PDB file of C-alpha atoms in Angstrom:
ATOM      1  CA  MET R   1      -0.010  -0.036   0.006  1.00  0.00           C
ATOM      2  CA  ILE R   2       1.346   3.354  -0.982  1.00  0.00           C
ATOM      3  CA  PHE R   3       1.229   6.243   1.524  1.00  0.00           C
ATOM      4  CA  TRP R   4       1.026   9.662  -0.089  1.00  0.00           C
ATOM      5  CA  PRO R   5       2.251  12.717   1.732  1.00  0.00           C
ATOM      6  CA  TRP R   6      -1.292  13.872   2.502  1.00  0.00           C
ATOM      7  CA  HIS R   7      -1.992  10.460   4.048  1.00  0.00           C
ATOM      8  CA  LEU R   8       0.884  10.983   6.462  1.00  0.00           C
ATOM      9  CA  GLY R   9      -0.442  14.423   7.331  1.00  0.00           C
ATOM     10  CA  VAL R  10      -3.927  12.915   8.167  1.00  0.00           C
ATOM     11  CA  LEU R  11      -2.258  10.146  10.289  1.00  0.00           C
ATOM     12  CA  SER R  12      -0.226  12.733  12.163  1.00  0.00           C
ATOM     13  CA  HIS R  13      -3.271  14.793  12.777  1.00  0.00           C
ATOM     14  CA  LEU R  14      -5.179  11.776  14.043  1.00  0.00           C
ATOM     15  CA  GLU R  15      -2.384  10.962  16.448  1.00  0.00           C
ATOM     16  CA  LYS R  16      -2.488  14.479  17.814  1.00  0.00           C
ATOM     17  CA  LEU R  17      -6.304  14.195  18.192  1.00  0.00           C
ATOM     18  CA  GLU R  18      -5.851  10.923  20.052  1.00  0.00           C
ATOM     19  CA  ALA R  19      -3.260  12.413  22.430  1.00  0.00           C
ATOM     20  CA  SER R  20      -5.442  15.443  23.021  1.00  0.00           C
ATOM     21  CA  SER R  21      -8.471  13.243  23.711  1.00  0.00           C
ATOM     22  CA  HIS R  22      -6.391  11.229  26.214  1.00  0.00           C
ATOM     23  CA  GLN R  23      -5.268  14.334  28.006  1.00  0.00           C
ATOM     24  CA  ARG R  24      -8.850  15.623  28.183  1.00  0.00           C
ATOM     25  CA  ALA R  25      -9.897  12.257  29.636  1.00  0.00           C
ATOM     26  CA  LEU R  26      -7.238  12.425  32.293  1.00  0.00           C
ATOM     27  CA  LYS R  27      -8.265  16.021  33.174  1.00  0.00           C
ATOM     28  CA  GLN R  28     -11.897  15.052  33.289  1.00  0.00           C
ATOM     29  CA  ARG R  29     -11.100  12.084  35.605  1.00  0.00           C
ATOM     30  CA  GLU R  30      -9.063  14.309  37.932  1.00  0.00           C
ATOM     31  CA  GLU R  31     -11.895  16.935  37.942  1.00  0.00           C
ATOM     32  CA  GLU R  32     -14.467  14.219  38.757  1.00  0.00           C
ATOM     33  CA  GLN R  33     -12.300  12.877  41.624  1.00  0.00           C
ATOM     34  CA  HIS R  34     -11.924  16.485  42.908  1.00  0.00           C
ATOM     35  CA  GLN R  35     -15.634  17.130  42.731  1.00  0.00           C
ATOM     36  CA  GLU R  36     -16.295  13.867  44.642  1.00  0.00           C
ATOM     37  CA  LYS R  37     -13.818  14.896  47.336  1.00  0.00           C
ATOM     38  CA  VAL R  38     -15.482  18.376  47.562  1.00  0.00           C
ATOM     39  CA  ALA R  39     -18.869  16.770  47.819  1.00  0.00           C
ATOM     40  CA  ARG R  40     -17.665  14.532  50.640  1.00  0.00           C
ATOM     41  CA  LEU R  41     -16.187  17.475  52.441  1.00  0.00           C
ATOM     42  CA  LYS R  42     -19.379  19.586  52.015  1.00  0.00           C
ATOM     43  CA  ALA R  43     -21.458  16.749  53.435  1.00  0.00           C
ATOM     44  CA  ARG R  44     -19.115  16.513  56.372  1.00  0.00           C
ATOM     45  CA  ILE R  45     -19.390  20.243  56.930  1.00  0.00           C
ATOM     46  CA  GLN R  46     -23.143  20.067  56.773  1.00  0.00           C
ATOM     47  CA  GLU R  47     -23.145  17.378  59.449  1.00  0.00           C
ATOM     48  CA  LEU R  48     -20.709  19.352  61.633  1.00  0.00           C
ATOM     49  CA  ARG R  49     -22.888  22.417  61.275  1.00  0.00           C
ATOM     50  CA  ARG R  50     -25.885  20.319  62.298  1.00  0.00           C
ATOM     51  CA  GLN R  51     -24.118  19.082  65.408  1.00  0.00           C
ATOM     52  CA  ARG R  52     -22.938  22.557  66.154  1.00  0.00           C
ATOM     53  CA  ASP R  53     -26.560  23.947  65.945  1.00  0.00           C
ATOM     54  CA  GLU R  54     -27.646  21.125  68.311  1.00  0.00           C
ATOM     55  CA  MET R  55     -24.895  22.039  70.807  1.00  0.00           C
ATOM     56  CA  LYS R  56     -25.900  25.765  70.502  1.00  0.00           C
ATOM     57  CA  ALA R  57     -29.524  24.917  71.252  1.00  0.00           C
ATOM     58  CA  LYS R  58     -28.477  22.782  74.295  1.00  0.00           C
ATOM     59  CA  LEU R  59     -26.187  25.512  75.546  1.00  0.00           C
ATOM     60  CA  SER R  60     -28.833  28.192  75.087  1.00  0.00           C
ATOM     61  CA  MET R  61     -31.264  25.982  77.110  1.00  0.00           C
ATOM     62  CA  SER R  62     -28.775  25.501  79.919  1.00  0.00           C
ATOM     63  CA  GLU R  63     -27.591  29.118  80.193  1.00  0.00           C
ATOM     64  CA  PRO R  64     -30.793  30.338  81.940  1.00  0.00           C
ATOM     65  CA  GLU R  65     -30.378  27.544  84.485  1.00  0.00           C
ATOM     66  CA  LEU R  66     -26.796  28.468  85.189  1.00  0.00           C
ATOM     67  CA  ILE R  67     -27.701  32.107  85.543  1.00  0.00           C
ATOM     68  CA  GLU R  68     -30.665  31.283  87.816  1.00  0.00           C
ATOM     69  CA  GLY R  69     -28.398  29.068  89.949  1.00  0.00           C
ATOM     70  CA  LYS R  70     -25.796  31.823  90.192  1.00  0.00           C
ATOM     71  CA  GLU R  71     -28.387  34.415  91.216  1.00  0.00           C
ATOM     72  CA  SER R  72     -29.871  32.071  93.857  1.00  0.00           C
ATOM     73  CA  MET R  73     -26.433  31.427  95.263  1.00  0.00           C
ATOM     74  CA  GLN R  74     -25.703  35.234  95.432  1.00  0.00           C
ATOM     75  CA  SER R  75     -29.121  35.855  97.134  1.00  0.00           C
ATOM     76  CA  THR R  76     -28.363  33.377  99.926  1.00  0.00           C
ATOM     77  CA  LYS R  77     -24.908  34.520 100.607  1.00  0.00           C
ATOM     78  CA  THR R  78     -24.030  35.845 104.112  1.00  0.00           C
ATOM     79  CA  PRO R  79     -21.455  38.486 104.986  1.00  0.00           C
ATOM     80  CA  GLN R  80     -18.972  35.704 105.794  1.00  0.00           C
ATOM     81  CA  ASP R  81     -19.254  34.551 102.114  1.00  0.00           C
ATOM     82  CA  ALA R  82     -18.101  37.909 100.759  1.00  0.00           C
ATOM     83  CA  ASP R  83     -14.438  36.747 100.574  1.00  0.00           C
ATOM     84  CA  THR R  84     -15.355  33.928  98.236  1.00  0.00           C
ATOM     85  CA  SER R  85     -17.828  35.638  95.967  1.00  0.00           C
ATOM     86  CA  THR R  86     -15.129  36.833  93.509  1.00  0.00           C
ATOM     87  CA  GLN R  87     -13.667  33.293  93.291  1.00  0.00           C
ATOM     88  CA  ASP R  88     -17.130  31.851  92.631  1.00  0.00           C
ATOM     89  CA  ALA R  89     -17.810  34.333  89.871  1.00  0.00           C
ATOM     90  CA  LEU R  90     -14.455  33.457  88.252  1.00  0.00           C
ATOM     91  CA  GLU R  91     -15.165  29.718  88.521  1.00  0.00           C
ATOM     92  CA  TRP R  92     -18.573  30.197  86.914  1.00  0.00           C
ATOM     93  CA  LYS R  93     -16.954  32.262  84.159  1.00  0.00           C
ATOM     94  CA  VAL R  94     -14.342  29.547  83.542  1.00  0.00           C
ATOM     95  CA  LYS R  95     -17.101  26.932  83.302  1.00  0.00           C
ATOM     96  CA  GLY R  96     -18.774  29.167  80.662  1.00  0.00           C
ATOM     97  CA  ILE R  97     -15.554  29.516  78.647  1.00  0.00           C
ATOM     98  CA  LYS R  98     -15.126  25.660  78.688  1.00  0.00           C
ATOM     99  CA  SER R  99     -18.669  25.285  77.277  1.00  0.00           C
ATOM    100  CA  LEU R 100     -17.872  27.804  74.547  1.00  0.00           C
ATOM    101  CA  LEU R 101     -14.694  26.001  73.586  1.00  0.00           C
ATOM    102  CA  GLN R 102     -16.581  22.735  73.145  1.00  0.00           C
ATOM    103  CA  LEU R 103     -19.272  24.499  71.215  1.00  0.00           C
ATOM    104  CA  PHE R 104     -17.008  26.230  68.711  1.00  0.00           C
ATOM    105  CA  HIS R 105     -14.554  23.256  68.275  1.00  0.00           C
ATOM    106  CA  LEU R 106     -16.761  22.043  65.390  1.00  0.00           C
ATOM    107  CA  THR R 107     -16.422  25.336  63.531  1.00  0.00           C
ATOM    108  CA  GLY R 108     -12.668  25.562  63.365  1.00  0.00           C
ATOM    109  CA  ILE R 109     -12.388  27.254  66.797  1.00  0.00           C
ATOM    110  CA  SER R 110     -10.593  25.506  69.631  1.00  0.00           C
ATOM    111  CA  GLY R 111      -8.654  26.482  72.766  1.00  0.00           C
ATOM    112  CA  LYS R 112      -7.392  25.468  76.113  1.00  0.00           C
ATOM    113  CA  LEU R 113      -7.252  26.935  79.639  1.00  0.00           C
ATOM    114  CA  THR R 114      -3.823  28.078  80.717  1.00  0.00           C
ATOM    115  CA  ARG R 115      -2.534  29.651  83.952  1.00  0.00           C
ATOM    116  CA  GLU R 116      -3.065  33.046  82.483  1.00  0.00           C
ATOM    117  CA  GLY R 117      -6.613  32.235  81.142  1.00  0.00           C
ATOM    118  CA  PRO R 118      -8.217  30.764  78.070  1.00  0.00           C
ATOM    119  CA  CYS R 119      -6.206  30.654  74.828  1.00  0.00           C
ATOM    120  CA  LEU R 120      -8.409  30.576  71.682  1.00  0.00           C
ATOM    121  CA  CYS R 121      -7.231  29.199  68.319  1.00  0.00           C
ATOM    122  CA  ILE R 122      -9.172  30.283  65.144  1.00  0.00           C
ATOM    123  CA  SER R 123      -8.367  27.972  62.263  1.00  0.00           C
ATOM    124  CA  THR R 124      -9.325  29.329  58.745  1.00  0.00           C
ATOM    125  CA  ALA R 125     -10.158  27.505  55.596  1.00  0.00           C
ATOM    126  CA  PHE R 126     -11.323  28.113  51.989  1.00  0.00           C
ATOM    127  CA  GLU R 127     -13.336  25.522  50.057  1.00  0.00           C
ATOM    128  CA  GLY R 128     -12.057  22.605  52.135  1.00  0.00           C
ATOM    129  CA  THR R 129      -8.461  23.780  52.152  1.00  0.00           C
ATOM    130  CA  TYR R 130      -7.149  24.541  55.649  1.00  0.00           C
ATOM    131  CA  LEU R 131      -5.135  27.706  55.769  1.00  0.00           C
ATOM    132  CA  ASP R 132      -3.731  29.898  58.677  1.00  0.00           C
ATOM    133  CA  SER R 133      -4.470  29.739  62.390  1.00  0.00           C
ATOM    134  CA  TYR R 134      -4.660  32.724  64.741  1.00  0.00           C
ATOM    135  CA  TYR R 135      -4.481  32.858  68.546  1.00  0.00           C
ATOM    136  CA  LEU R 136      -5.922  35.053  71.310  1.00  0.00           C
ATOM    137  CA  HIS R 137      -5.016  34.911  74.997  1.00  0.00           C
ATOM    138  CA  LEU R 138      -7.944  36.255  77.105  1.00  0.00           C
ATOM    139  CA  CYS R 139      -7.999  37.543  80.677  1.00  0.00           C
ATOM    140  CA  ILE R 140     -11.398  36.695  82.253  1.00  0.00           C
ATOM    141  CA  GLN R 141     -11.152  39.260  84.975  1.00  0.00           C
ATOM    142  CA  GLN R 142     -13.779  41.987  84.788  1.00  0.00           C
ATOM    143  CA  PRO R 143     -13.664  43.457  82.285  1.00  0.00           C
ATOM    144  CA  VAL R 144     -12.616  40.673  79.919  1.00  0.00           C
ATOM    145  CA  GLN R 145      -9.379  41.672  78.100  1.00  0.00           C
ATOM    146  CA  ILE R 146      -7.231  40.448  75.278  1.00  0.00           C
ATOM    147  CA  GLN R 147      -3.732  39.929  76.688  1.00  0.00           C
ATOM    148  CA  ARG R 148      -2.030  39.192  73.382  1.00  0.00           C
ATOM    149  CA  HIS R 149      -2.941  37.771  69.951  1.00  0.00           C
ATOM    150  CA  THR R 150      -1.658  36.976  66.429  1.00  0.00           C
ATOM    151  CA  VAL R 151      -4.506  38.570  64.555  1.00  0.00           C
ATOM    152  CA  PRO R 152      -3.237  40.766  61.636  1.00  0.00           C
ATOM    153  CA  ALA R 153      -3.178  44.548  62.378  1.00  0.00           C
ATOM    154  CA  PHE R 154      -5.609  45.368  59.537  1.00  0.00           C
ATOM    155  CA  ILE R 155      -8.321  43.168  61.027  1.00  0.00           C
ATOM    156  CA  PRO R 156     -10.602  45.486  63.158  1.00  0.00           C
ATOM    157  CA  LEU R 157     -10.075  43.404  66.308  1.00  0.00           C
ATOM    158  CA  GLU R 158     -10.443  46.388  68.702  1.00  0.00           C
ATOM    159  CA  GLN R 159     -13.626  47.475  67.147  1.00  0.00           C
ATOM    160  CA  ILE R 160     -15.127  43.977  67.269  1.00  0.00           C
ATOM    161  CA  ALA R 161     -13.984  43.644  70.948  1.00  0.00           C
ATOM    162  CA  ASP R 162     -15.494  46.990  71.882  1.00  0.00           C
ATOM    163  CA  GLU R 163     -18.844  45.849  70.401  1.00  0.00           C
ATOM    164  CA  TYR R 164     -19.133  42.283  71.625  1.00  0.00           C
ATOM    165  CA  LEU R 165     -16.359  41.075  74.012  1.00  0.00           C
ATOM    166  CA  GLN R 166     -18.032  42.325  77.265  1.00  0.00           C
ATOM    167  CA  THR R 167     -21.672  41.591  76.345  1.00  0.00           C
ATOM    168  CA  ASP R 168     -21.626  38.527  74.092  1.00  0.00           C
ATOM    169  CA  ILE R 169     -18.385  36.556  73.788  1.00  0.00           C
ATOM    170  CA  LYS R 170     -19.863  33.935  71.496  1.00  0.00           C
ATOM    171  CA  ARG R 171     -20.836  36.742  69.122  1.00  0.00           C
ATOM    172  CA  PHE R 172     -17.250  38.183  69.440  1.00  0.00           C
ATOM    173  CA  ILE R 173     -15.621  34.901  68.429  1.00  0.00           C
ATOM    174  CA  SER R 174     -18.026  34.249  65.603  1.00  0.00           C
ATOM    175  CA  VAL R 175     -17.635  37.747  64.002  1.00  0.00           C
ATOM    176  CA  LEU R 176     -13.819  37.645  64.397  1.00  0.00           C
ATOM    177  CA  SER R 177     -13.775  34.221  62.749  1.00  0.00           C
ATOM    178  CA  ASP R 178     -15.837  35.490  59.840  1.00  0.00           C
ATOM    179  CA  HIS R 179     -13.467  38.394  59.265  1.00  0.00           C
ATOM    180  CA  LEU R 180     -10.408  36.106  59.340  1.00  0.00           C
ATOM    181  CA  ASN R 181     -11.878  33.428  57.102  1.00  0.00           C
ATOM    182  CA  ALA R 182     -12.950  36.121  54.530  1.00  0.00           C
ATOM    183  CA  TYR R 183      -9.430  37.690  54.625  1.00  0.00           C
ATOM    184  CA  VAL R 184      -7.577  34.359  54.074  1.00  0.00           C
ATOM    185  CA  GLY R 185     -10.122  33.403  51.446  1.00  0.00           C
ATOM    186  CA  ARG R 186      -9.407  36.554  49.395  1.00  0.00           C
ATOM    187  CA  LYS R 187      -5.649  36.102  49.952  1.00  0.00           C
ATOM    188  CA  PHE R 188      -5.847  32.470  48.810  1.00  0.00           C
ATOM    189  CA  GLN R 189      -7.626  33.344  45.605  1.00  0.00           C
ATOM    190  CA  ALA R 190      -5.062  35.998  44.737  1.00  0.00           C
ATOM    191  CA  GLU R 191      -2.154  33.615  45.489  1.00  0.00           C
ATOM    192  CA  GLN R 192      -3.783  30.872  43.367  1.00  0.00           C
ATOM    193  CA  LEU R 193      -4.213  33.267  40.490  1.00  0.00           C
ATOM    194  CA  GLN R 194      -0.538  34.393  40.496  1.00  0.00           C
ATOM    195  CA  GLU R 195       0.704  30.794  40.979  1.00  0.00           C
ATOM    196  CA  HIS R 196      -1.329  28.993  38.323  1.00  0.00           C
ATOM    197  CA  PHE R 197      -2.393  31.697  35.876  1.00  0.00           C
ATOM    198  CA  ALA R 198       0.503  34.103  35.781  1.00  0.00           C
ATOM    199  CA  THR R 199       0.725  33.747  31.917  1.00  0.00           C
ATOM    200  CA  PHE R 200      -2.714  35.519  31.689  1.00  0.00           C
ATOM    201  CA  LEU R 201      -1.459  38.559  33.625  1.00  0.00           C
ATOM    202  CA  ALA R 202       0.574  41.562  32.458  1.00  0.00           C
ATOM    203  CA  GLY R 203       2.327  41.707  35.865  1.00  0.00           C
ATOM    204  CA  PRO R 204       1.792  41.077  39.540  1.00  0.00           C
ATOM    205  CA  LEU R 205      -1.485  41.981  41.190  1.00  0.00           C
ATOM    206  CA  GLN R 206      -1.794  45.380  42.769  1.00  0.00           C
ATOM    207  CA  GLY R 207      -3.669  45.477  46.084  1.00  0.00           C
ATOM    208  CA  ASN R 208      -3.584  46.219  49.797  1.00  0.00           C
ATOM    209  CA  SER R 209      -2.802  43.948  52.810  1.00  0.00           C
ATOM    210  CA  LEU R 210      -6.414  43.129  53.447  1.00  0.00           C
ATOM    211  CA  TYR R 211      -6.906  41.989  49.781  1.00  0.00           C
ATOM    212  CA  ASN R 212     -10.136  43.930  49.557  1.00  0.00           C
ATOM    213  CA  LEU R 213      -8.876  46.139  46.741  1.00  0.00           C
ATOM    214  CA  LEU R 214      -7.286  44.447  43.776  1.00  0.00           C
ATOM    215  CA  GLN R 215      -6.201  45.631  40.321  1.00  0.00           C
ATOM    216  CA  PHE R 216      -4.590  43.789  37.431  1.00  0.00           C
ATOM    217  CA  SER R 217      -4.253  43.803  33.626  1.00  0.00           C
ATOM    218  CA  TYR R 218      -4.984  40.486  31.863  1.00  0.00           C
ATOM    219  CA  GLY R 219      -5.722  38.642  28.679  1.00  0.00           C
ATOM    220  CA  VAL R 220      -7.829  35.553  28.017  1.00  0.00           C
ATOM    221  CA  GLU R 221      -5.185  33.469  26.119  1.00  0.00           C
ATOM    222  CA  PRO R 222      -2.408  31.610  27.931  1.00  0.00           C
ATOM    223  CA  GLU R 223       1.058  32.717  26.777  1.00  0.00           C
ATOM    224  CA  GLY R 224      -0.648  35.579  25.024  1.00  0.00           C
ATOM    225  CA  ARG R 225       1.172  38.791  24.283  1.00  0.00           C
ATOM    226  CA  THR R 226      -1.717  41.172  24.571  1.00  0.00           C
ATOM    227  CA  PHE R 227      -3.568  42.113  27.724  1.00  0.00           C
ATOM    228  CA  PRO R 228      -6.513  44.234  26.718  1.00  0.00           C
ATOM    229  CA  PHE R 229      -8.432  44.173  29.943  1.00  0.00           C
ATOM    230  CA  LEU R 230      -7.930  46.073  33.217  1.00  0.00           C
ATOM    231  CA  ALA R 231      -9.903  44.717  36.243  1.00  0.00           C
ATOM    232  CA  LYS R 232     -10.599  46.565  39.442  1.00  0.00           C
ATOM    233  CA  LEU R 233     -12.228  44.528  42.266  1.00  0.00           C
ATOM    234  CA  ALA R 234     -13.535  45.974  45.555  1.00  0.00           C
ATOM    235  CA  TYR R 235     -14.711  43.905  48.456  1.00  0.00           C
ATOM    236  CA  GLY R 236     -17.051  46.268  50.338  1.00  0.00           C
ATOM    237  CA  ASP R 237     -18.118  43.697  52.818  1.00  0.00           C
ATOM    238  CA  PRO R 238     -15.121  42.712  54.957  1.00  0.00           C
ATOM    239  CA  MET R 239     -16.636  39.336  55.667  1.00  0.00           C
ATOM    240  CA  CYS R 240     -17.119  38.464  51.951  1.00  0.00           C
ATOM    241  CA  ILE R 241     -14.863  36.356  49.738  1.00  0.00           C
ATOM    242  CA  LEU R 242     -16.357  37.707  46.489  1.00  0.00           C
ATOM    243  CA  PRO R 243     -16.160  41.391  45.347  1.00  0.00           C
ATOM    244  CA  THR R 244     -19.158  43.575  45.855  1.00  0.00           C
ATOM    245  CA  GLU R 245     -18.042  45.678  42.952  1.00  0.00           C
ATOM    246  CA  ALA R 246     -16.118  44.626  39.838  1.00  0.00           C
ATOM    247  CA  THR R 247     -15.081  46.840  36.943  1.00  0.00           C
ATOM    248  CA  VAL R 248     -13.422  45.618  33.709  1.00  0.00           C
ATOM    249  CA  GLU R 249     -12.102  48.222  31.263  1.00  0.00           C
ATOM    250  CA  CYS R 250     -10.839  47.775  27.732  1.00  0.00           C
ATOM    251  CA  LYS R 251      -8.143  49.604  25.903  1.00  0.00           C
ATOM    252  CA  GLU R 252      -9.243  52.523  23.746  1.00  0.00           C
ATOM    253  CA  ASP R 253      -8.785  50.598  20.513  1.00  0.00           C
ATOM    254  CA  ALA R 254     -10.642  47.560  21.742  1.00  0.00           C
ATOM    255  CA  SER R 255     -13.004  45.738  19.274  1.00  0.00           C
ATOM    256  CA  ALA R 256     -16.725  45.381  19.918  1.00  0.00           C
ATOM    257  CA  SER R 257     -16.258  41.710  20.805  1.00  0.00           C
ATOM    258  CA  GLU R 258     -13.693  42.599  23.447  1.00  0.00           C
ATOM    259  CA  ALA R 259     -15.974  45.248  24.955  1.00  0.00           C
ATOM    260  CA  GLU R 260     -18.747  42.586  25.139  1.00  0.00           C
ATOM    261  CA  MET R 261     -16.368  40.146  26.691  1.00  0.00           C
ATOM    262  CA  ALA R 262     -15.343  42.753  29.347  1.00  0.00           C
ATOM    263  CA  ALA R 263     -18.981  43.197  30.387  1.00  0.00           C
ATOM    264  CA  SER R 264     -19.375  39.335  30.795  1.00  0.00           C
ATOM    265  CA  HIS R 265     -16.149  39.266  32.850  1.00  0.00           C
ATOM    266  CA  GLN R 266     -17.579  41.803  35.329  1.00  0.00           C
ATOM    267  CA  ALA R 267     -20.413  39.379  36.215  1.00  0.00           C
ATOM    268  CA  LEU R 268     -18.003  36.425  36.380  1.00  0.00           C
ATOM    269  CA  PHE R 269     -15.734  38.165  38.945  1.00  0.00           C
ATOM    270  CA  GLN R 270     -18.726  38.696  41.233  1.00  0.00           C
ATOM    271  CA  GLU R 271     -20.016  35.100  40.877  1.00  0.00           C
ATOM    272  CA  LYS R 272     -16.935  32.921  41.095  1.00  0.00           C
ATOM    273  CA  PRO R 273     -13.637  32.848  43.060  1.00  0.00           C
ATOM    274  CA  LEU R 274     -10.873  34.708  41.254  1.00  0.00           C
ATOM    275  CA  HIS R 275      -8.725  31.719  40.181  1.00  0.00           C
ATOM    276  CA  LYS R 276     -11.865  29.803  39.017  1.00  0.00           C
ATOM    277  CA  VAL R 277     -12.740  32.652  36.636  1.00  0.00           C
ATOM    278  CA  PHE R 278      -9.283  32.299  34.995  1.00  0.00           C
ATOM    279  CA  LYS R 279      -9.724  28.547  34.901  1.00  0.00           C
ATOM    280  CA  SER R 280     -12.794  29.099  32.739  1.00  0.00           C
ATOM    281  CA  PHE R 281     -10.660  31.193  30.413  1.00  0.00           C
ATOM    282  CA  THR R 282      -8.279  28.190  30.116  1.00  0.00           C
ATOM    283  CA  GLY R 283     -11.130  25.860  29.118  1.00  0.00           C
ATOM    284  CA  SER R 284     -12.330  28.452  26.473  1.00  0.00           C
ATOM    285  CA  ALA R 285      -8.812  28.760  25.001  1.00  0.00           C
ATOM    286  CA  GLU R 286      -8.486  24.915  24.724  1.00  0.00           C
ATOM    287  CA  THR R 287     -11.799  24.704  22.972  1.00  0.00           C
ATOM    288  CA  LEU R 288     -10.803  27.364  20.379  1.00  0.00           C
ATOM    289  CA  SER R 289      -7.370  25.706  19.825  1.00  0.00           C
ATOM    290  CA  GLU R 290      -8.938  22.339  19.149  1.00  0.00           C
ATOM    291  CA  ALA R 291     -11.375  23.835  16.759  1.00  0.00           C
ATOM    292  CA  GLY R 292      -8.517  25.482  14.854  1.00  0.00           C
ATOM    293  CA  THR R 293      -6.632  22.236  14.754  1.00  0.00           C
ATOM    294  CA  LEU R 294      -9.566  20.448  13.173  1.00  0.00           C
ATOM    295  CA  GLU R 295      -9.639  22.866  10.348  1.00  0.00           C
ATOM    296  CA  SER R 296      -5.918  22.972   9.632  1.00  0.00           C
ATOM    297  CA  PRO R 297      -5.019  19.647   7.910  1.00  0.00           C
ATOM    298  CA  ALA R 298      -6.842  20.306   4.667  1.00  0.00           C
ATOM    299  CA  SER R 299      -4.970  23.432   4.034  1.00  0.00           C
ATOM    300  CA  SER R 300      -1.530  22.649   5.499  1.00  0.00           C
ATOM    301  CA  LYS R 301      -0.930  19.069   4.647  1.00  0.00           C
ATOM    302  CA  GLY R 302      -1.780  19.205   0.920  1.00  0.00           C
ATOM    303  CA  VAL R 303      -4.969  17.142   1.078  1.00  0.00           C
ATOM    304  CA  PRO R 304      -6.593  17.245  -2.418  1.00  0.00           C
ATOM    305  CA  SER R 305      -9.885  18.854  -2.796  1.00  0.00           C
ATOM    306  CA  ASP R 306     -12.753  17.489  -4.807  1.00  0.00           C
ATOM    307  CA  SER R 307     -11.640  19.373  -7.872  1.00  0.00           C
ATOM    308  CA  ASP R 308      -8.060  17.930  -7.816  1.00  0.00           C
ATOM    309  CA  GLU R 309      -7.214  14.869  -9.827  1.00  0.00           C
ATOM    310  CA  ALA R 310      -6.432  11.716  -7.839  1.00  0.00           C
ATOM    311  CA  PRO R 311      -2.755  10.583  -8.216  1.00  0.00           C
ATOM    312  CA  ALA R 312      -2.267   7.664 -10.572  1.00  0.00           C
ATOM    313  CA  GLU R 313      -0.919   4.425  -9.058  1.00  0.00           C
TER     314      GLU R 313
END
């Protein structure tokens, strides 16, 4: 059997298609495994949240009884008991702190009692990935005070403490945890973008320490040389991981299709985590590349058209 040059071109193209199909199958299998893992983790989170809610309900039911018992003890005290009243109050407060630590353990918050007082640990995570942990050492004397901590300076810890620490310590811990998880979530997205999608960017991201203001120029093709879009993301809610405001601008000489694309990107940035938006760009680029490859053999490998004469054997 005689192989003509155009036959070899078609065979080469088929081999490329087969290799591309194999790579897509591997990627799809990895994605399915990742989705299954995420689904399991989400189910586990839901179960932990259910247990947390049950514990909250039990604690809320027991608190009035503890308060009532404390008040009855205070009403029956004699002058001789005055010396021990402060110690009793501290022991009751320590018991309350222990209950809080048990309650919040299921939500990434743990702690232990030390000689100086309770030490809280707030562990943060984003989409099943555990990230940083932060510590607070509390003094449970009246008023309750924060002795030392590892919370970043740009987190409004003092403001949150002024609002909740003396009146509702559960609320204080919950709000502080929300602030920290939102901060590390935004930071994680920015780091993932620069680590895995740097070829889409014209340079490093510009932003502040809190990662609630970000700006960067980008394109939609990996290894591309043009970066026609400028994105500005603002996270108005400090406890949010997605921007409350997204602006995407085009260069002055941008085409109508690029302007339309910029408008669609604004919505994407407010709907998906930052690195997942660029992952969708990767999928679009691969689709366009494969479509171009399918059209190329007839023109580049010399495959005869219907009007050409077949070669004589």
